[in-house]
C-alpha cells in the first residue's frame, strides 16, 4: 500500500442509540458513530468490539448510514459468545469500533436495472446499496431479492409495487424498500407467506427470463450472502453475461490489512493471488473469486 | 546500552529505538497497513518487524487462517509474501525510515534460502534482520529448524555470512531447552533474540469434525500464552545476560504491567502483536504507562529494570 492510504479508517467510541430485537435472535443496532457515518459507503463494514471481556473484534456490514445524524445501523444474528454479549447492550452503552473499512460496491448507474441479491446477514449491504442508488442514480430502477431460512428481521409486508413476470402470490416485501419506492421480494424454503419457495437465485432467474435482450443488457448484479449463495449468483451472472459484484466474508483479526488472516483466492491478470477480504475487498468482481 | 537522554530511548544492537515497543512480524503487513487508522503513527513505536519473507513469492495457506480462542487467537497464514526481491524493490521504498526502525523477517525452507534472503535484505535500507526459525505454519523449514539447537545455529551461521546488519533470532517455545538453543545461536553469531514465537495449537469445528484452520494447526498468540512467554524470556535471559545480548520479549502483552513483567524477566524491548488487533492505538498508552512507572519508582531509564527479577529462595 502507498502512504495515500493513511488515515482512512476511524477508531471511535460509538454510543448505542437503539437496539431492536427480532425473532431468531436477530438484532438491529443503531449506533451514534459520526465519523464512520460520514464516510460509509455500501459494502463497507465496521470492526466492532462486542464487549470488553472479548477483545477480538467482529466485522459487521453497515446496513444504513445517516451522515447528518451520525447514525449507522448494523444487523446481526447471535452466533456465539461475542454477539451474545453484544445483544445485551443498551441505549447509552459505548462500543469501540473501526470504520468504515473496505472497498465498497462500485455503483455507477451506467446500467439502469441493478439487481440486488441478499441472503441472511448478507441482506444489510443490499439495503445500504438500495438507498444509495435511490439517492444517487435516480434513473435506475433497482430490484432487491432477499432470502432467509430463518424469520426475516423486519415486519414482512405485501408489496404495493408491481414487478412484471414474477409468479403470482410472491408479494412479500421489505417495508423499508416499499417506503423508498423500491420493489423487493423475499425467498425462503421455510414456506413463509408471500415468499417465493426457493433460493434468491431461483427467483432472480425467473425475473431475468422475463426481460427482453435490450433490458437484460441493463442489468447489473450486486450480492452479499453465504458463500454457497454467492457461487450460485456468480454462475447466474455468467450465464446471462451480466456484470456482478459480490461481497465476501471471512474470519478476520486486524481488518486493516496487517495480518493477511482473511484472504481469498482471486484470479488476477497476473495469475492467482491471495487477496485480503478486509481491505482488498470485501467486494470483488464475481468472476475473479468464483471463476466459471 | 541505554541512551539516557530520555527514559525510553534505547540502543538495540546499534539501532536507536525511540522506545522499547516493537510491532511484531505478521501483524502489521509490510509496515504501512496500520497507518490506515487515524491516530496511528509508526513514530509511536521503536521498531516494526515486517511480514515474514521468503526467496520466492508464496500464496500462503487456505482459509480459514485465523480463529479466535479463549484469551487469544490461532493463526496459520503460511508465510504469504511476494518474495524478497519484490519486498526490497516495491515495498521498502514506500516506508518512511525517519519514522521508526524497520526490521525484515527472513524465512526459508532450506538453509541456503535463509542465507539468500538475508543477502537480499543486506543490500537494502532495512535496519535489522529477524531470522524466523520458528514459524509453525509452513510444512517445511520454519519450526523444524527452530526446535533443534544445532539446526538453529546452522541457519544463524548462514545468515551471519550474508550480513553485518543486526541479526535477531526469533525463538520457538515449542522446544525442550530454549536457553540451550539461544546459547548455540549466540555462538553462531546472533546479536539478539525475539522470545517467543507462537505456541502451536488447534481448534476444532465440532459440527463438521474438522480443524477450523485450513492448515489444521496454527500458532496461538494473545494473553493466553503470556505466562509461557515470560518464563521463556527469563530462561533465555540466563544465556544472554553476561554477553550483553538483548531480548525482545513478546507473547500476549496487552498492558503496561505485562510489559513491565517482561522487562523485569530480562527483555530489553517489548513486542506487541495480537494486542494491536484489540486496541490499535495501544502503543501510545503503553509508552506513557512505562514512563509513568519509571517516574513513580525513581528510575531514570527503562534499562534499569531489565533482568532485575529476584527469584524466591
CSV table of N, CA and C in Angstrom, one decimal, chain A residues 1 3 5-11 39 49 54-58 250-251 253-254 256-261 263 272 274 276 279, chain B residues 26-29 32-38 42 59 61 63-66 68 73 77 80 94 96 99 212 277-281:
chain,number,residue,atom,x,y,z
A,1,UNK,N,0.8,-1.2,0.0
A,1,UNK,CA,0.0,0.0,0.0
A,1,UNK,C,0.9,1.2,0.0
A,3,UNK,N,1.4,5.5,0.9
A,3,UNK,CA,1.1,6.3,2.0
A,3,UNK,C,-0.2,7.1,1.8
A,5,UNK,N,-2.9,5.8,1.5
A,5,UNK,CA,-4.0,5.0,2.2
A,5,UNK,C,-4.0,5.4,3.7
A,6,UNK,N,-3.1,6.2,4.1
A,6,UNK,CA,-3.0,6.6,5.5
A,6,UNK,C,-4.3,7.4,6.0
A,7,UNK,N,-4.6,7.2,7.2
A,7,UNK,CA,-5.7,7.9,7.8
A,7,UNK,C,-7.0,7.8,7.1
A,8,UNK,N,-7.4,6.6,6.7
A,8,UNK,CA,-8.7,6.4,6.1
A,8,UNK,C,-9.7,5.6,6.9
A,9,UNK,N,-9.3,5.1,8.1
A,9,UNK,CA,-10.2,4.4,8.9
A,9,UNK,C,-10.3,5.1,10.3
A,10,UNK,N,-11.5,5.3,10.8
A,10,UNK,CA,-11.7,5.9,12.1
A,10,UNK,C,-11.7,4.9,13.2
A,11,UNK,N,-11.2,5.3,14.3
A,11,UNK,CA,-11.4,4.5,15.5
A,11,UNK,C,-12.2,5.3,16.5
A,39,UNK,N,-18.5,8.8,6.4
A,39,UNK,CA,-17.7,8.3,5.2
A,39,UNK,C,-18.2,7.0,4.7
A,49,UNK,N,-15.9,-4.1,18.7
A,49,UNK,CA,-15.6,-4.8,19.9
A,49,UNK,C,-16.9,-5.0,20.6
A,54,UNK,N,-14.3,-9.6,25.7
A,54,UNK,CA,-13.9,-10.4,24.5
A,54,UNK,C,-13.2,-9.3,23.6
A,55,UNK,N,-11.9,-9.2,23.7
A,55,UNK,CA,-11.2,-8.1,23.0
A,55,UNK,C,-11.1,-8.2,21.5
A,56,UNK,N,-11.2,-9.5,20.9
A,56,UNK,CA,-11.2,-9.6,19.5
A,56,UNK,C,-12.4,-9.0,18.9
A,57,UNK,N,-12.3,-8.3,17.8
A,57,UNK,CA,-13.4,-7.6,17.2
A,57,UNK,C,-14.1,-8.4,16.2
A,58,UNK,N,-15.3,-8.0,15.8
A,58,UNK,CA,-16.1,-8.7,14.8
A,58,UNK,C,-16.4,-7.8,13.6
A,250,UNK,N,-15.1,-13.4,5.7
A,250,UNK,CA,-14.1,-14.4,6.2
A,250,UNK,C,-13.7,-14.0,7.6
A,251,UNK,N,-13.2,-15.0,8.3
A,251,UNK,CA,-12.7,-14.7,9.7
A,251,UNK,C,-11.7,-13.6,9.6
A,253,UNK,N,-8.9,-10.9,11.8
A,253,UNK,CA,-8.2,-10.5,13.0
A,253,UNK,C,-8.0,-9.0,13.1
A,254,UNK,N,-7.2,-8.4,12.2
A,254,UNK,CA,-6.9,-7.0,12.3
A,254,UNK,C,-7.9,-6.1,11.5
A,256,UNK,N,-7.4,-4.4,8.9
A,256,UNK,CA,-6.9,-3.3,8.3
A,256,UNK,C,-5.8,-3.7,7.3
A,257,UNK,N,-5.6,-5.0,7.0
A,257,UNK,CA,-4.7,-5.4,6.0
A,257,UNK,C,-3.4,-5.9,6.6
A,258,UNK,N,-3.2,-5.9,7.9
A,258,UNK,CA,-1.9,-6.1,8.5
A,258,UNK,C,-1.6,-7.6,8.7
A,259,UNK,N,-2.6,-8.5,8.9
A,259,UNK,CA,-2.3,-9.8,9.3
A,259,UNK,C,-2.5,-10.9,8.2
A,260,UNK,N,-3.2,-10.5,7.1
A,260,UNK,CA,-3.4,-11.4,6.0
A,260,UNK,C,-4.2,-12.7,6.4
A,261,UNK,N,-5.0,-12.5,7.5
A,261,UNK,CA,-5.8,-13.6,8.0
A,261,UNK,C,-7.1,-13.9,7.3
A,263,UNK,N,-7.8,-13.8,3.8
A,263,UNK,CA,-7.6,-13.8,2.4
A,263,UNK,C,-8.5,-14.8,1.7
A,272,UNK,N,-3.1,-16.2,-10.2
A,272,UNK,CA,-3.9,-16.3,-8.9
A,272,UNK,C,-3.2,-15.6,-7.8
A,274,UNK,N,-3.7,-14.3,-3.4
A,274,UNK,CA,-4.5,-14.3,-2.2
A,274,UNK,C,-4.8,-12.8,-1.9
A,276,UNK,N,-6.9,-9.9,0.5
A,276,UNK,CA,-7.5,-9.7,1.8
A,276,UNK,C,-8.9,-9.3,1.7
A,279,UNK,N,-9.4,-5.3,3.2
A,279,UNK,CA,-9.0,-4.0,2.5
A,279,UNK,C,-8.9,-4.2,1.0
B,26,UNK,N,4.1,-10.1,11.0
B,26,UNK,CA,2.8,-10.9,10.7
B,26,UNK,C,1.6,-10.1,11.2
B,27,UNK,N,1.8,-9.1,12.0
B,27,UNK,CA,0.6,-8.3,12.5
B,27,UNK,C,0.4,-7.0,11.8
B,28,UNK,N,1.4,-6.5,11.1
B,28,UNK,CA,1.4,-5.2,10.5
B,28,UNK,C,1.8,-5.1,9.1
B,29,UNK,N,1.6,-6.2,8.4
B,29,UNK,CA,1.9,-6.3,7.0
B,29,UNK,C,3.4,-5.9,6.7
B,32,UNK,N,3.1,-0.4,6.5
B,32,UNK,CA,2.2,0.7,6.3
B,32,UNK,C,0.8,0.5,6.7
B,33,UNK,N,0.4,-0.8,6.9
B,33,UNK,CA,-1.0,-1.2,6.9
B,33,UNK,C,-1.8,-0.5,8.1
B,34,UNK,N,-1.1,-0.4,9.3
B,34,UNK,CA,-1.9,0.2,10.4
B,34,UNK,C,-2.0,1.7,10.3
B,35,UNK,N,-1.2,2.3,9.4
B,35,UNK,CA,-1.3,3.8,9.3
B,35,UNK,C,-2.6,4.1,8.6
B,36,UNK,N,-3.4,3.1,8.2
B,36,UNK,CA,-4.7,3.4,7.7
B,36,UNK,C,-5.6,4.0,8.8
B,37,UNK,N,-5.3,3.7,10.0
B,37,UNK,CA,-6.1,4.1,11.1
B,37,UNK,C,-5.7,5.5,11.6
B,38,UNK,N,-6.7,6.3,11.6
B,38,UNK,CA,-6.5,7.7,12.1
B,38,UNK,C,-5.9,7.7,13.5
B,42,UNK,N,3.6,5.3,12.9
B,42,UNK,CA,4.7,4.4,13.0
B,42,UNK,C,5.8,5.1,14.0
B,59,UNK,N,1.8,-18.1,-1.8
B,59,UNK,CA,0.4,-17.7,-1.7
B,59,UNK,C,-0.1,-17.9,-0.3
B,61,UNK,N,-1.5,-20.2,3.2
B,61,UNK,CA,-2.4,-21.3,3.4
B,61,UNK,C,-3.8,-21.0,3.0
B,63,UNK,N,-7.9,-20.7,3.5
B,63,UNK,CA,-8.7,-20.3,4.7
B,63,UNK,C,-9.3,-21.5,5.4
B,64,UNK,N,-9.7,-21.4,6.7
B,64,UNK,CA,-9.6,-20.2,7.5
B,64,UNK,C,-8.1,-20.1,7.9
B,65,UNK,N,-7.7,-18.8,8.1
B,65,UNK,CA,-6.3,-18.6,8.5
B,65,UNK,C,-6.2,-18.1,9.9
B,66,UNK,N,-7.3,-17.6,10.4
B,66,UNK,CA,-7.3,-17.2,11.8
B,66,UNK,C,-8.6,-17.6,12.5
B,68,UNK,N,-10.5,-17.2,16.6
B,68,UNK,CA,-10.4,-16.7,18.0
B,68,UNK,C,-10.4,-17.9,19.0
B,73,UNK,N,-5.8,-16.1,20.0
B,73,UNK,CA,-6.2,-16.5,18.7
B,73,UNK,C,-5.2,-17.4,18.1
B,77,UNK,N,-1.1,-18.4,8.7
B,77,UNK,CA,-1.2,-17.6,7.4
B,77,UNK,C,-0.4,-18.4,6.3
B,80,UNK,N,2.5,-16.0,3.5
B,80,UNK,CA,2.1,-15.4,2.2
B,80,UNK,C,3.0,-14.1,2.1
B,94,UNK,N,8.3,2.4,0.0
B,94,UNK,CA,7.1,3.1,0.5
B,94,UNK,C,7.2,3.5,1.9
B,96,UNK,N,8.8,5.2,5.4
B,96,UNK,CA,9.5,6.3,5.8
B,96,UNK,C,10.4,6.0,6.9
B,99,UNK,N,10.7,7.6,10.4
B,99,UNK,CA,9.7,7.4,11.5
B,99,UNK,C,10.0,6.4,12.5
B,212,UNK,N,-10.6,-26.0,12.5
B,212,UNK,CA,-11.1,-24.7,11.9
B,212,UNK,C,-10.2,-24.1,10.9
B,277,UNK,N,-4.7,-5.9,17.5
B,277,UNK,CA,-6.0,-6.2,17.0
B,277,UNK,C,-7.1,-5.8,18.0
B,278,UNK,N,-6.7,-5.8,19.2
B,278,UNK,CA,-7.7,-5.4,20.3
B,278,UNK,C,-7.8,-3.8,20.3
B,279,UNK,N,-6.7,-3.2,20.4
B,279,UNK,CA,-6.6,-1.7,20.6
B,279,UNK,C,-5.5,-1.2,19.7
B,280,UNK,N,-5.9,-0.7,18.5
B,280,UNK,CA,-4.8,-0.3,17.5
B,280,UNK,C,-3.9,0.8,18.0
B,281,UNK,N,-4.4,1.6,18.9
B,281,UNK,CA,-3.6,2.7,19.4
B,281,UNK,C,-2.9,2.4,20.8
